[in-house]
PDB file with SEQRES, HELIX, SHEET and CRYST1 records, atoms N, CA, C and O in Angstrom:
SEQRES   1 A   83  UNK UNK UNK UNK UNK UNK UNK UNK UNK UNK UNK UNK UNK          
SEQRES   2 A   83  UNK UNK UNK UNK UNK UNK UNK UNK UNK UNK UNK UNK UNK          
SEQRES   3 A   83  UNK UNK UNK UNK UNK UNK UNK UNK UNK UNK UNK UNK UNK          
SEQRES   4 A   83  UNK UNK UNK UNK UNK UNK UNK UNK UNK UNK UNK UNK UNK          
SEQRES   5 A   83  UNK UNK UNK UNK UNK UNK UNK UNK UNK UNK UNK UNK UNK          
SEQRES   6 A   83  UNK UNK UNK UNK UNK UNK UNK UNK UNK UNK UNK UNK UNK          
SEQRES   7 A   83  UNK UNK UNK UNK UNK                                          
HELIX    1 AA1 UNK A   28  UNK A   51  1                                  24    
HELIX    2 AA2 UNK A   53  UNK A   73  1                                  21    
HELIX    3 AA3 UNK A   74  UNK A   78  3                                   5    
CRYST1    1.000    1.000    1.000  90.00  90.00  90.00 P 1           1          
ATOM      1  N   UNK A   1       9.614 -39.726  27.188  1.00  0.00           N  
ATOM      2  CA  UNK A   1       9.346 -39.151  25.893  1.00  0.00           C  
ATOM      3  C   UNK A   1      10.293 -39.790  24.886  1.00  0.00           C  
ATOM      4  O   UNK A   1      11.512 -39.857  25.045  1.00  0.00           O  
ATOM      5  N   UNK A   2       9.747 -40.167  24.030  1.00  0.00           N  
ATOM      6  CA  UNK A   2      10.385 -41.220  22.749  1.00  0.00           C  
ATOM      7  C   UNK A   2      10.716 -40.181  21.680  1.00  0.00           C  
ATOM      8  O   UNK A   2       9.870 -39.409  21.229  1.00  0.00           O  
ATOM      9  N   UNK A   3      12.312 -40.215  21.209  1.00  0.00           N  
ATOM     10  CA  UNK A   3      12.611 -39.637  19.791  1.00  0.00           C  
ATOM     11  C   UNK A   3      12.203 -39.970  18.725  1.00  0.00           C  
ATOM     12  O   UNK A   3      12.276 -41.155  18.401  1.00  0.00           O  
ATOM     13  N   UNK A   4      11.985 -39.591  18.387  1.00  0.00           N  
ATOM     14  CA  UNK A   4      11.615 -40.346  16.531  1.00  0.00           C  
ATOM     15  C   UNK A   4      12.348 -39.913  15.737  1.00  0.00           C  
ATOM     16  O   UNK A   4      12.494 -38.711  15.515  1.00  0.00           O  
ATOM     17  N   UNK A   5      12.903 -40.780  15.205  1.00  0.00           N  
ATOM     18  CA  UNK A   5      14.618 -40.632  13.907  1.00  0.00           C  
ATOM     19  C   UNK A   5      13.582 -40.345  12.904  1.00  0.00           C  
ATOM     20  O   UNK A   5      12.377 -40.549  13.056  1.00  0.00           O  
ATOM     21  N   UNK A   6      14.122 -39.884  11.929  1.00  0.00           N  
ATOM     22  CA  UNK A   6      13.496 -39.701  10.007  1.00  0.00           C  
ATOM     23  C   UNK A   6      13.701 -41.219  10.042  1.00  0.00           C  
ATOM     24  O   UNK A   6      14.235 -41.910  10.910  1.00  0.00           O  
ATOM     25  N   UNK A   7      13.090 -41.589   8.773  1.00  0.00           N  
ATOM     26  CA  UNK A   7      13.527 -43.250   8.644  1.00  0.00           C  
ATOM     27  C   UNK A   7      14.836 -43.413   7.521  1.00  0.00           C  
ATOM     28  O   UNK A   7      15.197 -44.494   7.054  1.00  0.00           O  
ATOM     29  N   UNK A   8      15.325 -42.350   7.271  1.00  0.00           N  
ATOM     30  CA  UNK A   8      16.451 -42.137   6.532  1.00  0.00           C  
ATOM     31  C   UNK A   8      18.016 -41.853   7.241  1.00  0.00           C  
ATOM     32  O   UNK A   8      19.128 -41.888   6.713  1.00  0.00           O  
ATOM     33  N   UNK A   9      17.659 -41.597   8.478  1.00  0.00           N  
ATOM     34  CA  UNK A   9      18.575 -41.164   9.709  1.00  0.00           C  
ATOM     35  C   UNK A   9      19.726 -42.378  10.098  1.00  0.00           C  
ATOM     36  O   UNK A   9      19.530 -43.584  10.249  1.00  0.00           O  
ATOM     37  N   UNK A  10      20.708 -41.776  10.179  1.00  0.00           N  
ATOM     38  CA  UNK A  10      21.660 -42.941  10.544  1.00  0.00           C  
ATOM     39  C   UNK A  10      22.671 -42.382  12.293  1.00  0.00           C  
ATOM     40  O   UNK A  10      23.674 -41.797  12.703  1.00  0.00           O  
ATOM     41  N   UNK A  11      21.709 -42.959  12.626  1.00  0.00           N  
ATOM     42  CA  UNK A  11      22.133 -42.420  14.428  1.00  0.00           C  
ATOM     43  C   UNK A  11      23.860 -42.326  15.318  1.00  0.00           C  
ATOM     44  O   UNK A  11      24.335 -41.799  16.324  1.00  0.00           O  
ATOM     45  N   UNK A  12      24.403 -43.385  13.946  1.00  0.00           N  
ATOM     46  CA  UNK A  12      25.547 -43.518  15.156  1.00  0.00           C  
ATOM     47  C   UNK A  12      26.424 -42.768  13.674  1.00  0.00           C  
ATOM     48  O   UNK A  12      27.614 -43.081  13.722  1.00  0.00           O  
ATOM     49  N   UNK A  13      26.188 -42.143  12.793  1.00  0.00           N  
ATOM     50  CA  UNK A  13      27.193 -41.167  12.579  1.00  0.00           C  
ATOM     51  C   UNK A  13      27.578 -39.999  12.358  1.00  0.00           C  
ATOM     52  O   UNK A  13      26.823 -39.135  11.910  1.00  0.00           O  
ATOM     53  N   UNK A  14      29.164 -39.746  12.722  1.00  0.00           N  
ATOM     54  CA  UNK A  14      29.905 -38.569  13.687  1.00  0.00           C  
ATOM     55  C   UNK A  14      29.020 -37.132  12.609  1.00  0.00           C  
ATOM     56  O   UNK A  14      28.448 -37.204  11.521  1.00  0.00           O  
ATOM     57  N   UNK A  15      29.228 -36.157  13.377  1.00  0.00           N  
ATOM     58  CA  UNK A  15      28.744 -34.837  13.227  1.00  0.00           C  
ATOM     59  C   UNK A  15      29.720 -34.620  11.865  1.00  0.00           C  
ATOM     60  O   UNK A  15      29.172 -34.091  10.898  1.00  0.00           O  
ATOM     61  N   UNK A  16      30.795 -34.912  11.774  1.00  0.00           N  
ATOM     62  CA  UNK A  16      31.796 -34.111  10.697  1.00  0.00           C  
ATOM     63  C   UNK A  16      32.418 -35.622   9.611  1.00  0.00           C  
ATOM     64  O   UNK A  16      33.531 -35.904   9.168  1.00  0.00           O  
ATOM     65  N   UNK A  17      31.280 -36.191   9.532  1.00  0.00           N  
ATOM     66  CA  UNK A  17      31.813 -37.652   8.069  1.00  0.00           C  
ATOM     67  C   UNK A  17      32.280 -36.860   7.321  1.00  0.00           C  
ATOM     68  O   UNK A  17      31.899 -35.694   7.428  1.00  0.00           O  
ATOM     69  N   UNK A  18      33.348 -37.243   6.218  1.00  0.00           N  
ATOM     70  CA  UNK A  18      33.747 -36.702   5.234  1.00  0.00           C  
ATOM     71  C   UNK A  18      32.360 -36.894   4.426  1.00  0.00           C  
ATOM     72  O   UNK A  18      31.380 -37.626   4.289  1.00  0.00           O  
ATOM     73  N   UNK A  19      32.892 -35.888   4.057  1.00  0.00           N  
ATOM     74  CA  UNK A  19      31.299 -35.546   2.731  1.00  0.00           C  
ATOM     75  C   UNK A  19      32.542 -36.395   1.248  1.00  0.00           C  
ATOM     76  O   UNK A  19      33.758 -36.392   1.055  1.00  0.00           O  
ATOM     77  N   UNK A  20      31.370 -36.979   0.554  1.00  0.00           N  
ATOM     78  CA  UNK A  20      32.257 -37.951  -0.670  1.00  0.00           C  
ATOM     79  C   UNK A  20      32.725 -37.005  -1.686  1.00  0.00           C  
ATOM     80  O   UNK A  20      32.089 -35.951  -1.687  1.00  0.00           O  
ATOM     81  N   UNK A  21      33.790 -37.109  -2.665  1.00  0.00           N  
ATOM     82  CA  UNK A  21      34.716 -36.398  -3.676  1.00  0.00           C  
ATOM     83  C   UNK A  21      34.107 -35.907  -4.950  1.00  0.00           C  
ATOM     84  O   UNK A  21      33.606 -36.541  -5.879  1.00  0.00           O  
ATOM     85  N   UNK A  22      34.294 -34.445  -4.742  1.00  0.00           N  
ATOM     86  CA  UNK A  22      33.435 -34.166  -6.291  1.00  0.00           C  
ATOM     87  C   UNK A  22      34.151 -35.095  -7.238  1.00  0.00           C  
ATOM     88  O   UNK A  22      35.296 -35.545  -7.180  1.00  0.00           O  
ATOM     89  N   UNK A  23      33.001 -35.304  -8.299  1.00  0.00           N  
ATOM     90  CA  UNK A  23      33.507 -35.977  -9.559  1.00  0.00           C  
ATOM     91  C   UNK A  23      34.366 -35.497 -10.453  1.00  0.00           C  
ATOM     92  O   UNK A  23      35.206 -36.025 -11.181  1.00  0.00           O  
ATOM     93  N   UNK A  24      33.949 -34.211 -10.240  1.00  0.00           N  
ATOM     94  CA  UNK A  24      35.540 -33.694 -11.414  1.00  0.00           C  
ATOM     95  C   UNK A  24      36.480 -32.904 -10.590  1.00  0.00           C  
ATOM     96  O   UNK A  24      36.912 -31.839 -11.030  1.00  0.00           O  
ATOM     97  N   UNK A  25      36.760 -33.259  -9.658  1.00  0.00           N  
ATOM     98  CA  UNK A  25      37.864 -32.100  -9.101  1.00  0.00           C  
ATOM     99  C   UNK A  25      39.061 -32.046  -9.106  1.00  0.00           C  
ATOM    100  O   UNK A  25      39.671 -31.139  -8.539  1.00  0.00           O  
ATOM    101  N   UNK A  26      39.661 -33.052  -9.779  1.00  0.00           N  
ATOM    102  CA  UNK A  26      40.664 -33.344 -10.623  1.00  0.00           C  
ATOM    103  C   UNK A  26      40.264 -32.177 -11.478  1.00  0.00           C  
ATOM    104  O   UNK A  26      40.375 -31.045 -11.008  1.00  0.00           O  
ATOM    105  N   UNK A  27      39.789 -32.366 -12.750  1.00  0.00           N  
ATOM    106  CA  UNK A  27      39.600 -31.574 -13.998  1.00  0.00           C  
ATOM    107  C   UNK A  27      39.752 -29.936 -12.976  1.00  0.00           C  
ATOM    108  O   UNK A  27      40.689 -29.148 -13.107  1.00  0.00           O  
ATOM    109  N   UNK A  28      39.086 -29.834 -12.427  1.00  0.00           N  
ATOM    110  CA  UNK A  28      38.740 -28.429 -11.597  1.00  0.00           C  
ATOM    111  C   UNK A  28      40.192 -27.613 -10.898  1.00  0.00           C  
ATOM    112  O   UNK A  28      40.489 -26.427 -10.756  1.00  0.00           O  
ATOM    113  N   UNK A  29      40.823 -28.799 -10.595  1.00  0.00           N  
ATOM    114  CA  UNK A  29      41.947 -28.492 -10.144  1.00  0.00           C  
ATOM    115  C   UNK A  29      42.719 -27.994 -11.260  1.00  0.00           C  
ATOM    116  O   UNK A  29      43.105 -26.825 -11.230  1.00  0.00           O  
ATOM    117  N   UNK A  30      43.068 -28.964 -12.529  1.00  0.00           N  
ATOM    118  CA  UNK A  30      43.670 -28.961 -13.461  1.00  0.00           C  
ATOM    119  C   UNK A  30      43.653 -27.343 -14.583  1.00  0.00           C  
ATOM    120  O   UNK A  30      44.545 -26.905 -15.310  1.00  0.00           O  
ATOM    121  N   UNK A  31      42.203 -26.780 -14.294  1.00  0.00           N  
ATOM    122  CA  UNK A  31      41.720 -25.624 -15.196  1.00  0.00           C  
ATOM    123  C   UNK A  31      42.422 -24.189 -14.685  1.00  0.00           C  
ATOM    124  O   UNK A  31      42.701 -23.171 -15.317  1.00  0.00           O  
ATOM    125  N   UNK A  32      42.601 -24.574 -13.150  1.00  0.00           N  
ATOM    126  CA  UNK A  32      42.687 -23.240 -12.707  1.00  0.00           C  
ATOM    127  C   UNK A  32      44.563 -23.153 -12.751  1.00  0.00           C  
ATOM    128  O   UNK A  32      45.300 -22.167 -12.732  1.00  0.00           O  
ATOM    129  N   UNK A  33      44.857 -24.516 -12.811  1.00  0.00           N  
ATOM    130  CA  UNK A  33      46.612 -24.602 -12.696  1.00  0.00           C  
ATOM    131  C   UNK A  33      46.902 -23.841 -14.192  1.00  0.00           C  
ATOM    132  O   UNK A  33      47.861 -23.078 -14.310  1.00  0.00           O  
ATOM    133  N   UNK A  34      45.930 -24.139 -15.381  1.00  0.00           N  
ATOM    134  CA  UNK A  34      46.237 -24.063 -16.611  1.00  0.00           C  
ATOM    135  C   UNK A  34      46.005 -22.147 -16.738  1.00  0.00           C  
ATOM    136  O   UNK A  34      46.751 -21.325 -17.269  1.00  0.00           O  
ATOM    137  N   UNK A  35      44.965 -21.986 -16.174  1.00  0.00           N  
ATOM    138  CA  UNK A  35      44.635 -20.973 -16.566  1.00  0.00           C  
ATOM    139  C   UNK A  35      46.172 -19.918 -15.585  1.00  0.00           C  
ATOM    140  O   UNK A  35      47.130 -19.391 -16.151  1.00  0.00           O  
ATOM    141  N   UNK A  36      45.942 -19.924 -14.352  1.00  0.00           N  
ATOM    142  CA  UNK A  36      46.770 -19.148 -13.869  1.00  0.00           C  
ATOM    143  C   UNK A  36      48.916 -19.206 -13.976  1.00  0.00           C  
ATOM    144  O   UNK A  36      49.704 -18.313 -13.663  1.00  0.00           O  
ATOM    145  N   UNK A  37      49.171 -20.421 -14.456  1.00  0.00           N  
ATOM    146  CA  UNK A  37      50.171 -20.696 -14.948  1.00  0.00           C  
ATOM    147  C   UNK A  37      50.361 -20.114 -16.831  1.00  0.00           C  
ATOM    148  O   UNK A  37      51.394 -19.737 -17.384  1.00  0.00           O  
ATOM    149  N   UNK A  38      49.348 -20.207 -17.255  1.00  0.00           N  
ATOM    150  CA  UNK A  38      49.256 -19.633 -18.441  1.00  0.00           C  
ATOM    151  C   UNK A  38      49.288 -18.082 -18.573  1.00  0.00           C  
ATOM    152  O   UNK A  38      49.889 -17.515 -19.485  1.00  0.00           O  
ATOM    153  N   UNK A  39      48.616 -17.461 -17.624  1.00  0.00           N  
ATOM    154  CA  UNK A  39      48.602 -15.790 -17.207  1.00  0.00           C  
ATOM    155  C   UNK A  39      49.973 -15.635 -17.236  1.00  0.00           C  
ATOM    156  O   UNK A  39      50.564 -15.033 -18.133  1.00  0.00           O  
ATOM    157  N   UNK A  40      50.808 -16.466 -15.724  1.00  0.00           N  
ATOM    158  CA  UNK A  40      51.745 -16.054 -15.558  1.00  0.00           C  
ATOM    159  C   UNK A  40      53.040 -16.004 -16.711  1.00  0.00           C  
ATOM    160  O   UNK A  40      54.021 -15.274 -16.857  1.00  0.00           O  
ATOM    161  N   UNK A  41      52.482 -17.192 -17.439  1.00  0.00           N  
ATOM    162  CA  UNK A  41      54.096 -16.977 -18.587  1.00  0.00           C  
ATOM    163  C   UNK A  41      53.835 -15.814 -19.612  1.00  0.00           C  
ATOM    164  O   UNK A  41      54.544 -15.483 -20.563  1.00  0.00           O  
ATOM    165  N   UNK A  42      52.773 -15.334 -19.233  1.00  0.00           N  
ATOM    166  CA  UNK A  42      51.832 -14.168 -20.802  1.00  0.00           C  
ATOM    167  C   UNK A  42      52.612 -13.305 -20.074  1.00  0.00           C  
ATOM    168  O   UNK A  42      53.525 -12.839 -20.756  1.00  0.00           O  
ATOM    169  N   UNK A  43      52.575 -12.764 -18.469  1.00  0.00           N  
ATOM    170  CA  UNK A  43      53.059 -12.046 -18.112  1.00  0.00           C  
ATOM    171  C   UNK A  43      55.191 -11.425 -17.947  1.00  0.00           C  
ATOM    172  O   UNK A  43      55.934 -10.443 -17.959  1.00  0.00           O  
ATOM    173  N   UNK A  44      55.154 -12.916 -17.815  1.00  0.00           N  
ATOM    174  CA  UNK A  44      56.757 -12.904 -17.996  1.00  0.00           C  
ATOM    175  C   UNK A  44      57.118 -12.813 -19.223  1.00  0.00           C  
ATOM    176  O   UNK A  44      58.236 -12.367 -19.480  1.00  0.00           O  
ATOM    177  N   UNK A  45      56.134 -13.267 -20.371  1.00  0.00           N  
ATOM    178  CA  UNK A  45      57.002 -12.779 -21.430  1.00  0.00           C  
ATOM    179  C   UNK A  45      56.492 -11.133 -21.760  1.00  0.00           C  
ATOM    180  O   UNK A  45      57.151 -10.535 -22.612  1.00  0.00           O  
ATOM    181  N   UNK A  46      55.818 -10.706 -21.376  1.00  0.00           N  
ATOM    182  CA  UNK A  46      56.129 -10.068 -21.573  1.00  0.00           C  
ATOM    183  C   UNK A  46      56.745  -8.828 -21.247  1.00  0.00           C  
ATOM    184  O   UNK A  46      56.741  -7.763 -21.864  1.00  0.00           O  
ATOM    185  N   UNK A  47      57.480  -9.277 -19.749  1.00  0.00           N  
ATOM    186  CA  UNK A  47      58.423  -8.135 -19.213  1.00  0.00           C  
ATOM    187  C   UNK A  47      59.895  -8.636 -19.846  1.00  0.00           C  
ATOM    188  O   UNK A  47      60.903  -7.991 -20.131  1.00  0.00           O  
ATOM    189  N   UNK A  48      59.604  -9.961 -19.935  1.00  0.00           N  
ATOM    190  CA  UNK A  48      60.766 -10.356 -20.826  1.00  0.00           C  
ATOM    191  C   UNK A  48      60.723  -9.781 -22.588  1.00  0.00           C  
ATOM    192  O   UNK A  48      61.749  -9.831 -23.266  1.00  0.00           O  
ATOM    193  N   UNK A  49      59.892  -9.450 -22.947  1.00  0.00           N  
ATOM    194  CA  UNK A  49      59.982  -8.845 -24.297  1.00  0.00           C  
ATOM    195  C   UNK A  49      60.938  -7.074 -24.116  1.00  0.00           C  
ATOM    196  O   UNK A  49      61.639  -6.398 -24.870  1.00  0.00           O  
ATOM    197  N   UNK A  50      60.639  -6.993 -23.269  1.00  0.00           N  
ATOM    198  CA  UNK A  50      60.950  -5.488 -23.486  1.00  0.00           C  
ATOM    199  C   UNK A  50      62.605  -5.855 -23.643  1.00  0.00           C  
ATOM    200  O   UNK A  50      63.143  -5.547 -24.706  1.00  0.00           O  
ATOM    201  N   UNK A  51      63.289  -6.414 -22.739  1.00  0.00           N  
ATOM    202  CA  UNK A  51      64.511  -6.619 -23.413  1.00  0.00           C  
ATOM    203  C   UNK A  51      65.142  -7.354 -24.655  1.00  0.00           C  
ATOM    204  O   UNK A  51      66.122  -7.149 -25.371  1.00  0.00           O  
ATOM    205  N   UNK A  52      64.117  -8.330 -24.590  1.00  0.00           N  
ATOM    206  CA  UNK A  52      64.738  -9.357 -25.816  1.00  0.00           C  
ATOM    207  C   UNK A  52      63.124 -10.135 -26.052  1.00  0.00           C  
ATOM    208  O   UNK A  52      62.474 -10.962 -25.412  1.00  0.00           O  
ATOM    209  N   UNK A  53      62.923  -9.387 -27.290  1.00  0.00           N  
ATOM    210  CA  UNK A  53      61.722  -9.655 -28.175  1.00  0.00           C  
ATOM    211  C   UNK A  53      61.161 -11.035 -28.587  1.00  0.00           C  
ATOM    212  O   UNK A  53      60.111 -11.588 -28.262  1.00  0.00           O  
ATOM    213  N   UNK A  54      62.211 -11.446 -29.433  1.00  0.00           N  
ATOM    214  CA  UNK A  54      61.784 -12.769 -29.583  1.00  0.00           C  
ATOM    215  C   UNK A  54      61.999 -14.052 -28.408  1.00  0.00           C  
ATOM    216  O   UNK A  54      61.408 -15.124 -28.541  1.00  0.00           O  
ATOM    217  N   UNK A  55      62.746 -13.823 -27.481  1.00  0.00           N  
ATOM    218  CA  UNK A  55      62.287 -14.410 -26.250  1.00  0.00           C  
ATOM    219  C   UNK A  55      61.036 -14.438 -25.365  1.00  0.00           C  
ATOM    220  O   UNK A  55      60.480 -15.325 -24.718  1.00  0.00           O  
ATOM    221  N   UNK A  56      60.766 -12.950 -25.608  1.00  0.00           N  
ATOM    222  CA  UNK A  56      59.472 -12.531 -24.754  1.00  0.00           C  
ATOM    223  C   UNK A  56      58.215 -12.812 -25.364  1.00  0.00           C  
ATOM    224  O   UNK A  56      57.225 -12.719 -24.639  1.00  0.00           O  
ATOM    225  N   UNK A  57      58.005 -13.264 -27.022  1.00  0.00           N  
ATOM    226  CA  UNK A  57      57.578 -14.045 -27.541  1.00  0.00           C  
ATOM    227  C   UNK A  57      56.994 -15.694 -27.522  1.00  0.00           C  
ATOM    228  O   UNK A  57      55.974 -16.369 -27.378  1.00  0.00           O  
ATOM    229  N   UNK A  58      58.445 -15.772 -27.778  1.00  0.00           N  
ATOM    230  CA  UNK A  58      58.634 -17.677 -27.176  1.00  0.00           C  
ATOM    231  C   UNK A  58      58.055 -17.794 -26.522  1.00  0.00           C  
ATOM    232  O   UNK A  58      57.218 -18.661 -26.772  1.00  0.00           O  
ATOM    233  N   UNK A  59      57.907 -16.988 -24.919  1.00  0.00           N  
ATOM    234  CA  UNK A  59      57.263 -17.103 -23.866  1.00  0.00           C  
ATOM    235  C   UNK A  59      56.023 -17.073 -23.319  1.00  0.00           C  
ATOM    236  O   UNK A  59      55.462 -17.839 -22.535  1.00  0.00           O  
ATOM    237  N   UNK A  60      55.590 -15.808 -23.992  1.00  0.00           N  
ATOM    238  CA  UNK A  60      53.951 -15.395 -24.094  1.00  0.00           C  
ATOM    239  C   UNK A  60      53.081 -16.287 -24.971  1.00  0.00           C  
ATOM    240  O   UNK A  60      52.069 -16.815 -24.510  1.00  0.00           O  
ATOM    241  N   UNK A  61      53.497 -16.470 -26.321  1.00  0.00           N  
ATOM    242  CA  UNK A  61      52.608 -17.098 -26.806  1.00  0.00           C  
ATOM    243  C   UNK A  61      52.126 -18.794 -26.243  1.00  0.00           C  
ATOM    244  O   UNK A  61      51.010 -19.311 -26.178  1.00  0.00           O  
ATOM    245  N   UNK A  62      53.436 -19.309 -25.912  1.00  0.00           N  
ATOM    246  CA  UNK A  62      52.283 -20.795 -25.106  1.00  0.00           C  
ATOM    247  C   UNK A  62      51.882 -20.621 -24.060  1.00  0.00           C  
ATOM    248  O   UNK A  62      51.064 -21.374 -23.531  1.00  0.00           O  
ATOM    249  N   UNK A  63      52.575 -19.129 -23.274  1.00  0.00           N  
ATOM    250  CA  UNK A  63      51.497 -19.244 -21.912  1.00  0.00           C  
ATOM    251  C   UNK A  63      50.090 -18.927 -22.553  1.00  0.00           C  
ATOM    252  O   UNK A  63      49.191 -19.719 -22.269  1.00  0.00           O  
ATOM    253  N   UNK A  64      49.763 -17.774 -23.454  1.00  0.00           N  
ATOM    254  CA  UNK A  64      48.382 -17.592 -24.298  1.00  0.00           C  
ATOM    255  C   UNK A  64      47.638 -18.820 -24.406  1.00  0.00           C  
ATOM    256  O   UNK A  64      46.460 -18.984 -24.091  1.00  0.00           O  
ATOM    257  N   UNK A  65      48.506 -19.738 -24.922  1.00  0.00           N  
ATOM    258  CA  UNK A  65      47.729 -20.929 -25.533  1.00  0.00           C  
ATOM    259  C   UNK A  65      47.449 -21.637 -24.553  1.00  0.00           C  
ATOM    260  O   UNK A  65      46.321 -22.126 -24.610  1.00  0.00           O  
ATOM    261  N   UNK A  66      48.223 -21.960 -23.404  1.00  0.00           N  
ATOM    262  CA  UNK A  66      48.425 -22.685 -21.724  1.00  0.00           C  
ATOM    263  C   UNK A  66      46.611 -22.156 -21.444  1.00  0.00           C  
ATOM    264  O   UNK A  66      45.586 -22.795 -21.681  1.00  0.00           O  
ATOM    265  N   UNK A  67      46.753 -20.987 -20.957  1.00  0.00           N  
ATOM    266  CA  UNK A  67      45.839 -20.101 -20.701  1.00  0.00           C  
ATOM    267  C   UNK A  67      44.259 -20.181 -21.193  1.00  0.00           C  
ATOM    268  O   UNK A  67      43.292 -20.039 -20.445  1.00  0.00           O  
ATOM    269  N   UNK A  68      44.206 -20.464 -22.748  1.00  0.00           N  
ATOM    270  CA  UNK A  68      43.288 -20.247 -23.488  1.00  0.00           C  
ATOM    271  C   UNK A  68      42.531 -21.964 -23.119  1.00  0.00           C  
ATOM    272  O   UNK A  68      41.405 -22.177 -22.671  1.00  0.00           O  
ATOM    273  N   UNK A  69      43.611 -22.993 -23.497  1.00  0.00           N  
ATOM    274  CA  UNK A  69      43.377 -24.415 -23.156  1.00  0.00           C  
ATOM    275  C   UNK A  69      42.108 -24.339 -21.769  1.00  0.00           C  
ATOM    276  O   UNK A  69      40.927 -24.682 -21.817  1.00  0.00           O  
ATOM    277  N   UNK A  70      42.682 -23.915 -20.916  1.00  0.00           N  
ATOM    278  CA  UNK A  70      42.338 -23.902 -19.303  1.00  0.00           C  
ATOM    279  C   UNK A  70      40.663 -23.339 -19.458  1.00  0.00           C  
ATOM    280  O   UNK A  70      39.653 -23.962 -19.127  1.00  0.00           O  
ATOM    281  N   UNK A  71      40.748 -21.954 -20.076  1.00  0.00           N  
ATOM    282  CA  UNK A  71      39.128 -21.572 -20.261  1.00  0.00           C  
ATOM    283  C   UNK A  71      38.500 -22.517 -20.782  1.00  0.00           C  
ATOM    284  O   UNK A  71      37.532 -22.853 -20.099  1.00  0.00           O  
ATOM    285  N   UNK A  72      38.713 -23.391 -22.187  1.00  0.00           N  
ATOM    286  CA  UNK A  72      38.077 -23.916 -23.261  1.00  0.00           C  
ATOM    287  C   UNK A  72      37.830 -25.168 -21.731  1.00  0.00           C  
ATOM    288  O   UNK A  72      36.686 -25.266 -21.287  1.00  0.00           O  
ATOM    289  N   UNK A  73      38.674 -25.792 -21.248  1.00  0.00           N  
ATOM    290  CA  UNK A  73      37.819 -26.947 -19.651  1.00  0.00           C  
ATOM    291  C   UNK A  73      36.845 -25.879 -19.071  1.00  0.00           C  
ATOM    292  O   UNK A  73      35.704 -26.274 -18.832  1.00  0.00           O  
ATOM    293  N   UNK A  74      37.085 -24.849 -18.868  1.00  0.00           N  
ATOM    294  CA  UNK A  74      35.502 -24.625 -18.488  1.00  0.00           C  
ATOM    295  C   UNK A  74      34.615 -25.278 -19.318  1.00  0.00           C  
ATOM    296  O   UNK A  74      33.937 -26.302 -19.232  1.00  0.00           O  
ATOM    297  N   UNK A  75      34.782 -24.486 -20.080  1.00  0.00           N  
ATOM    298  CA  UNK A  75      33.154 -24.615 -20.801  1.00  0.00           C  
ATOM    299  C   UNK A  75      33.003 -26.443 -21.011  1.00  0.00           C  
ATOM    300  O   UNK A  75      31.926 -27.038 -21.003  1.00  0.00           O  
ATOM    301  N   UNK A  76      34.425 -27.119 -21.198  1.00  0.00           N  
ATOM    302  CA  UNK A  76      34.066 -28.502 -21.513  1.00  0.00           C  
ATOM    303  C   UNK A  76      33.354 -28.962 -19.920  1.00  0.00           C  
ATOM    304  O   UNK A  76      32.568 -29.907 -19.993  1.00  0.00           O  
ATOM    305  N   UNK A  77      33.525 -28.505 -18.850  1.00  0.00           N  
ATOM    306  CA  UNK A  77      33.522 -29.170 -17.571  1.00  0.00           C  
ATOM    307  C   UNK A  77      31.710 -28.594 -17.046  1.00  0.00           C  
ATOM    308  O   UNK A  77      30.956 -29.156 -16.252  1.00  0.00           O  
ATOM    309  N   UNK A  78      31.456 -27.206 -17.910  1.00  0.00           N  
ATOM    310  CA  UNK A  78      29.882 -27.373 -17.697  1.00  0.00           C  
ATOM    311  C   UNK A  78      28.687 -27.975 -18.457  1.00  0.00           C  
ATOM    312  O   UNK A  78      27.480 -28.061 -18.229  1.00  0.00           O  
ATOM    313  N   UNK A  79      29.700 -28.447 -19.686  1.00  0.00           N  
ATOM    314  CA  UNK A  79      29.003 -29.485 -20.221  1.00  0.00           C  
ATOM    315  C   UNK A  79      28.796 -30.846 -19.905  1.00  0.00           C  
ATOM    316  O   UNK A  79      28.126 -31.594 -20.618  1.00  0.00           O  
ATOM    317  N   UNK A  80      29.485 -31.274 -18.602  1.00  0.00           N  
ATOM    318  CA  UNK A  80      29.903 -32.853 -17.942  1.00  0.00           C  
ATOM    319  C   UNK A  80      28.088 -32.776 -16.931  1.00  0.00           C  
ATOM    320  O   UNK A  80      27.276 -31.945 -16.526  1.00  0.00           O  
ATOM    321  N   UNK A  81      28.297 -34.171 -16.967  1.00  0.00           N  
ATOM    322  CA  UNK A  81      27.114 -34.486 -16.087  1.00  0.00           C  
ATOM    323  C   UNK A  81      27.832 -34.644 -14.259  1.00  0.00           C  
ATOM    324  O   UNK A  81      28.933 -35.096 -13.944  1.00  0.00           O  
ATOM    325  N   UNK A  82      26.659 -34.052 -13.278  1.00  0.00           N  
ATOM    326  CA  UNK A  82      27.909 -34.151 -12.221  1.00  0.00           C  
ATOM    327  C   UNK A  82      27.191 -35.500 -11.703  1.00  0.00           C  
ATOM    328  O   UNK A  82      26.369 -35.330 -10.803  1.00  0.00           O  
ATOM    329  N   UNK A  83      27.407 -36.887 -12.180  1.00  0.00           N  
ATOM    330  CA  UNK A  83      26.799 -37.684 -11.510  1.00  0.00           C  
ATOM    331  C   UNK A  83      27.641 -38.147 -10.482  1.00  0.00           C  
ATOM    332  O   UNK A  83      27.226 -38.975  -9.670  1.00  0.00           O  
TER     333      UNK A  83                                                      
END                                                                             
């Protein structure tokens, strides 16, 4: 009894090939560092505000902006083509 391959079939390779690199997973990587590093300084400043205000300031507002950056790659990254 004879197998018959698809004619697209490639016989001699392994069960587990690396599958090839998303195209943006750099960027993907980069959104979630921004976003959750940005939380975190919103958050430190502001346990740091309760003692010293304009420190806890300093702090919060570029994690805000850290933070805000990171969402705005979403939306830029579902506008990308995934070729």
């Amino acid at each position: 009894m004879a197998i018959n391959n698809p004619p697209n079939s490639t016989p001699n390779t392994p069960a587990n090939a690396p599958k090839p690199p998303k195209p943006h997973a750099r960027l993907e990587k980069w959104i979630w560092i921004l976003i959750y590093g940005g939380l975190f300084l919103v958050i430190l400043g502001i346990s740091t505000g309760r003692t010293d205000a304009a420190l806890g300031w300093s702090i919060a507002i570029p994690g805000g902006l850290v933070a805000v950056v990171g969402f705005v790659l979403i939306y830029v990254r579902s506008r990308l083509d995934n070729k």
